[in-house]
Amino acid sequence: MVNPCAVLVGLLITGSIALDNGLGRTPPLAWSSWNCFALNSNEDGVLANARALISTGLHNVGFEYINIDAGYLAGRDSAGRLIVNSDRYPSGIRHLADTLHSMGLKLGVYTDLSGRTCGNGPGTGSKGHYEMDAQTFADWGADYLKVDFCGPGNASVDPRCISVDPVPQYSAWASLRDALNKTCLLYTSPSPRDS
């Protein structure tokens, strides 16, 4: 029988394989808009929670990310670029990132691997726009990206979907990963579910 402690020690000695890009060295601690607002996040609510993270001392113990989840987008323009919901985020995402950065915090944003988002809320996922979206997130000053997988299904029936079969799914993940490269920390939530 293999001793589990010996296996753990062996893993610790041999190290781990990871990109040497300075990202993800420790588990990220964050506040997420989804838990409070679901699809209804807004600039004022996000900033109020950022201030609370600081005033309660949570920032001092490692909470550094403010993550906005599904619902902050309104769709895409005719060139395919993401459009921020200006009713909810009137100053824009770049301004929000700059404000959070001035407070010593980091901004996380949301997308989906498929062409739709969880809850089928406003906005759109990144399928077919991985490179463009990665550049947009970087231009906004995002430090973190949550990538959900809420669009499993038959892509021949609904082109926004991505197959739950491993080959096309992993190909999509690899394409998004390659597009993101060093623009921000990638967090995934890849459990397929029908939202």
mmCIF file of C-alpha atoms in Angstrom:
data_model
loop_
_atom_site.group_PDB
_atom_site.id
_atom_site.type_symbol
_atom_site.label_atom_id
_atom_site.label_comp_id
_atom_site.label_asym_id
_atom_site.label_seq_id
_atom_site.Cartn_x
_atom_site.Cartn_y
_atom_site.Cartn_z
ATOM 1 C CA MET A 1 0.000 0.000 0.000
ATOM 2 C CA VAL A 2 1.250 3.472 -0.893
ATOM 3 C CA ASN A 3 1.663 5.863 2.004
ATOM 4 C CA PRO A 4 -0.348 9.038 1.177
ATOM 5 C CA CYS A 5 2.098 11.192 3.163
ATOM 6 C CA ALA A 6 4.999 9.879 1.078
ATOM 7 C CA VAL A 7 3.113 10.766 -2.092
ATOM 8 C CA LEU A 8 2.455 14.293 -0.777
ATOM 9 C CA VAL A 9 6.099 14.761 0.222
ATOM 10 C CA GLY A 10 7.154 13.470 -3.194
ATOM 11 C CA LEU A 11 4.896 15.972 -4.925
ATOM 12 C CA LEU A 12 6.198 18.813 -2.787
ATOM 13 C CA ILE A 13 9.809 17.895 -3.499
ATOM 14 C CA THR A 14 9.310 17.559 -7.249
ATOM 15 C CA GLY A 15 7.420 20.830 -7.446
ATOM 16 C CA SER A 16 4.692 21.650 -9.876
ATOM 17 C CA ILE A 17 4.469 22.539 -13.499
ATOM 18 C CA ALA A 18 3.170 26.033 -14.159
ATOM 19 C CA LEU A 19 3.819 29.020 -16.331
ATOM 20 C CA ASP A 20 6.564 31.210 -14.930
ATOM 21 C CA ASN A 21 4.658 34.442 -15.526
ATOM 22 C CA GLY A 22 4.142 35.665 -11.950
ATOM 23 C CA LEU A 23 0.394 35.024 -12.020
ATOM 24 C CA GLY A 24 -1.522 32.827 -9.599
ATOM 25 C CA ARG A 25 1.250 32.313 -7.052
ATOM 26 C CA THR A 26 -1.272 32.189 -4.201
ATOM 27 C CA PRO A 27 -4.994 31.451 -4.172
ATOM 28 C CA PRO A 28 -6.856 34.608 -5.143
ATOM 29 C CA LEU A 29 -9.186 36.000 -2.495
ATOM 30 C CA ALA A 30 -12.064 37.996 -3.905
ATOM 31 C CA TRP A 31 -15.483 39.510 -3.528
ATOM 32 C CA SER A 32 -17.823 38.501 -6.359
ATOM 33 C CA SER A 33 -20.814 40.510 -7.538
ATOM 34 C CA TRP A 34 -22.695 37.282 -8.333
ATOM 35 C CA ASN A 35 -23.272 36.482 -4.655
ATOM 36 C CA CYS A 36 -24.958 39.841 -4.019
ATOM 37 C CA PHE A 37 -26.414 40.920 -7.331
ATOM 38 C CA ALA A 38 -26.531 37.908 -9.697
ATOM 39 C CA LEU A 39 -27.254 39.471 -13.134
ATOM 40 C CA ASN A 40 -27.967 42.917 -11.652
ATOM 41 C CA SER A 41 -24.550 44.242 -10.617
ATOM 42 C CA ASN A 42 -23.819 47.945 -11.033
ATOM 43 C CA GLU A 43 -20.950 50.369 -10.633
ATOM 44 C CA ASP A 44 -22.179 51.939 -7.376
ATOM 45 C CA GLY A 45 -22.769 48.568 -5.709
ATOM 46 C CA VAL A 46 -19.391 47.230 -6.803
ATOM 47 C CA LEU A 47 -17.566 50.306 -5.509
ATOM 48 C CA ALA A 48 -19.501 50.221 -2.218
ATOM 49 C CA ASN A 49 -18.397 46.634 -1.704
ATOM 50 C CA ALA A 50 -14.811 47.528 -2.608
ATOM 51 C CA ARG A 51 -14.826 50.227 0.069
ATOM 52 C CA ALA A 52 -16.288 47.711 2.545
ATOM 53 C CA LEU A 53 -13.509 45.244 1.730
ATOM 54 C CA ILE A 54 -11.021 47.894 2.779
ATOM 55 C CA SER A 55 -12.897 49.314 5.781
ATOM 56 C CA THR A 56 -13.503 45.872 7.315
ATOM 57 C CA GLY A 57 -9.826 44.963 7.035
ATOM 58 C CA LEU A 58 -10.383 42.103 4.603
ATOM 59 C CA HIS A 59 -8.001 43.717 2.124
ATOM 60 C CA ASN A 60 -5.274 43.625 4.792
ATOM 61 C CA VAL A 61 -5.604 39.852 5.130
ATOM 62 C CA GLY A 62 -5.345 39.155 1.412
ATOM 63 C CA PHE A 63 -8.651 39.958 -0.269
ATOM 64 C CA GLU A 64 -7.541 41.901 -3.308
ATOM 65 C CA TYR A 65 -9.944 41.141 -6.166
ATOM 66 C CA ILE A 66 -13.323 42.688 -6.894
ATOM 67 C CA ASN A 67 -14.952 40.457 -9.501
ATOM 68 C CA ILE A 68 -17.916 41.479 -11.601
ATOM 69 C CA ASP A 69 -19.838 38.490 -12.892
ATOM 70 C CA ALA A 70 -22.430 37.956 -15.637
ATOM 71 C CA GLY A 71 -24.748 40.864 -16.365
ATOM 72 C CA TYR A 72 -22.288 43.728 -16.907
ATOM 73 C CA LEU A 73 -22.405 43.460 -20.702
ATOM 74 C CA ALA A 74 -25.099 44.605 -23.105
ATOM 75 C CA GLY A 75 -23.939 42.639 -26.160
ATOM 76 C CA ARG A 76 -21.550 43.263 -29.069
ATOM 77 C CA ASP A 77 -21.198 46.044 -31.596
ATOM 78 C CA SER A 78 -21.204 45.514 -35.380
ATOM 79 C CA ALA A 79 -17.453 44.740 -35.298
ATOM 80 C CA GLY A 80 -17.975 42.109 -32.610
ATOM 81 C CA ARG A 81 -16.521 44.109 -29.709
ATOM 82 C CA LEU A 82 -18.082 43.777 -26.264
ATOM 83 C CA ILE A 83 -20.469 46.536 -25.199
ATOM 84 C CA VAL A 84 -20.690 47.364 -21.499
ATOM 85 C CA ASN A 85 -24.140 48.007 -20.048
ATOM 86 C CA SER A 86 -23.882 51.794 -19.686
ATOM 87 C CA ASP A 87 -26.977 51.990 -17.466
ATOM 88 C CA ARG A 88 -25.250 49.816 -14.863
ATOM 89 C CA TYR A 89 -21.657 50.920 -15.487
ATOM 90 C CA PRO A 90 -21.951 54.520 -16.719
ATOM 91 C CA SER A 91 -18.249 55.294 -16.257
ATOM 92 C CA GLY A 92 -17.161 52.153 -18.107
ATOM 93 C CA ILE A 93 -15.046 49.207 -17.053
ATOM 94 C CA ARG A 94 -11.692 50.934 -17.609
ATOM 95 C CA HIS A 95 -12.719 53.661 -15.155
ATOM 96 C CA LEU A 96 -13.856 51.017 -12.670
ATOM 97 C CA ALA A 97 -10.488 49.230 -12.983
ATOM 98 C CA ASP A 98 -8.596 52.498 -12.515
ATOM 99 C CA THR A 99 -10.678 53.342 -9.439
ATOM 100 C CA LEU A 100 -10.134 49.914 -7.903
ATOM 101 C CA HIS A 101 -6.416 50.048 -8.688
ATOM 102 C CA SER A 102 -6.176 53.447 -6.947
ATOM 103 C CA MET A 103 -7.691 51.745 -3.875
ATOM 104 C CA GLY A 104 -5.055 48.990 -3.996
ATOM 105 C CA LEU A 105 -7.512 46.428 -5.356
ATOM 106 C CA LYS A 106 -7.685 44.451 -8.596
ATOM 107 C CA LEU A 107 -10.552 44.001 -11.044
ATOM 108 C CA GLY A 108 -11.920 40.680 -12.192
ATOM 109 C CA VAL A 109 -14.358 40.365 -15.093
ATOM 110 C CA TYR A 110 -16.472 37.521 -16.449
ATOM 111 C CA THR A 111 -16.971 35.688 -19.686
ATOM 112 C CA ASP A 112 -18.158 32.305 -20.827
ATOM 113 C CA LEU A 113 -16.327 29.839 -23.044
ATOM 114 C CA SER A 114 -19.472 29.517 -25.154
ATOM 115 C CA GLY A 115 -21.415 32.273 -26.869
ATOM 116 C CA ARG A 116 -23.856 32.785 -24.011
ATOM 117 C CA THR A 117 -23.651 33.459 -20.302
ATOM 118 C CA CYS A 118 -25.038 31.746 -17.218
ATOM 119 C CA GLY A 119 -28.653 32.580 -16.581
ATOM 120 C CA ASN A 120 -28.919 33.628 -20.242
ATOM 121 C CA GLY A 121 -28.597 37.138 -18.924
ATOM 122 C CA PRO A 122 -27.598 40.238 -20.793
ATOM 123 C CA GLY A 123 -24.309 40.090 -22.600
ATOM 124 C CA THR A 124 -22.541 37.397 -24.463
ATOM 125 C CA GLY A 125 -19.884 34.765 -24.047
ATOM 126 C CA SER A 126 -16.562 34.778 -25.878
ATOM 127 C CA LYS A 127 -17.018 31.960 -28.421
ATOM 128 C CA GLY A 128 -15.739 33.152 -31.784
ATOM 129 C CA HIS A 129 -14.182 36.244 -30.192
ATOM 130 C CA TYR A 130 -11.446 34.869 -27.930
ATOM 131 C CA GLU A 131 -8.611 37.063 -29.219
ATOM 132 C CA MET A 132 -10.723 40.199 -29.442
ATOM 133 C CA ASP A 133 -12.145 39.679 -25.956
ATOM 134 C CA ALA A 134 -8.727 38.930 -24.424
ATOM 135 C CA GLN A 135 -7.464 42.231 -25.819
ATOM 136 C CA THR A 136 -10.584 44.039 -24.576
ATOM 137 C CA PHE A 137 -10.128 42.663 -21.051
ATOM 138 C CA ALA A 138 -6.490 43.798 -21.128
ATOM 139 C CA ASP A 139 -7.476 47.244 -22.459
ATOM 140 C CA TRP A 140 -9.956 47.573 -19.606
ATOM 141 C CA GLY A 141 -7.172 46.883 -17.098
ATOM 142 C CA ALA A 142 -8.692 43.613 -15.859
ATOM 143 C CA ASP A 143 -6.413 41.601 -13.609
ATOM 144 C CA TYR A 144 -8.512 38.442 -13.417
ATOM 145 C CA LEU A 145 -10.930 36.638 -15.680
ATOM 146 C CA LYS A 146 -13.588 34.185 -14.609
ATOM 147 C CA VAL A 147 -14.490 31.895 -17.497
ATOM 148 C CA ASP A 148 -17.703 29.955 -17.063
ATOM 149 C CA PHE A 149 -19.058 27.080 -19.138
ATOM 150 C CA CYS A 150 -22.786 27.662 -19.357
ATOM 151 C CA GLY A 151 -23.250 26.940 -23.030
ATOM 152 C CA PRO A 152 -22.879 23.191 -23.437
ATOM 153 C CA GLY A 153 -24.956 21.689 -26.187
ATOM 154 C CA ASN A 154 -25.179 20.951 -29.860
ATOM 155 C CA ALA A 155 -23.393 23.691 -31.808
ATOM 156 C CA SER A 156 -25.124 22.643 -35.033
ATOM 157 C CA VAL A 157 -28.479 23.468 -33.404
ATOM 158 C CA ASP A 158 -27.347 26.575 -31.479
ATOM 159 C CA PRO A 159 -24.057 28.116 -32.712
ATOM 160 C CA ARG A 160 -23.519 29.753 -29.325
ATOM 161 C CA CYS A 161 -23.027 26.306 -27.768
ATOM 162 C CA ILE A 162 -19.880 24.273 -27.279
ATOM 163 C CA SER A 163 -19.966 20.498 -27.231
ATOM 164 C CA VAL A 164 -19.551 18.687 -23.950
ATOM 165 C CA ASP A 165 -17.380 16.204 -25.851
ATOM 166 C CA PRO A 166 -13.771 16.652 -24.748
ATOM 167 C CA VAL A 167 -12.030 17.348 -28.086
ATOM 168 C CA PRO A 168 -13.975 20.464 -29.196
ATOM 169 C CA GLN A 169 -14.249 21.672 -25.611
ATOM 170 C CA TYR A 170 -10.512 21.405 -24.924
ATOM 171 C CA SER A 171 -9.790 23.029 -28.259
ATOM 172 C CA ALA A 172 -11.943 25.999 -27.221
ATOM 173 C CA TRP A 173 -10.244 26.225 -23.810
ATOM 174 C CA ALA A 174 -6.830 26.145 -25.485
ATOM 175 C CA SER A 175 -7.833 28.890 -27.937
ATOM 176 C CA LEU A 176 -9.021 31.151 -25.127
ATOM 177 C CA ARG A 177 -5.953 30.365 -23.018
ATOM 178 C CA ASP A 178 -3.645 31.211 -25.903
ATOM 179 C CA ALA A 179 -5.490 34.465 -26.577
ATOM 180 C CA LEU A 180 -5.263 35.506 -22.930
ATOM 181 C CA ASN A 181 -1.577 34.627 -22.622
ATOM 182 C CA LYS A 182 -0.295 37.193 -20.105
ATOM 183 C CA THR A 183 -3.199 39.638 -20.069
ATOM 184 C CA CYS A 184 -4.786 38.482 -16.813
ATOM 185 C CA LEU A 185 -5.189 35.613 -14.385
ATOM 186 C CA LEU A 186 -7.485 32.942 -15.769
ATOM 187 C CA TYR A 187 -10.006 31.345 -13.430
ATOM 188 C CA THR A 188 -12.288 28.692 -14.809
ATOM 189 C CA SER A 189 -15.583 27.280 -13.758
ATOM 190 C CA PRO A 190 -15.812 24.457 -16.298
ATOM 191 C CA SER A 191 -18.585 22.312 -14.905
ATOM 192 C CA PRO A 192 -21.126 21.925 -17.706
ATOM 193 C CA ARG A 193 -24.626 22.786 -16.684
ATOM 194 C CA ASP A 194 -27.699 23.756 -18.568
ATOM 195 C CA SER A 195 -28.574 27.272 -17.432
#
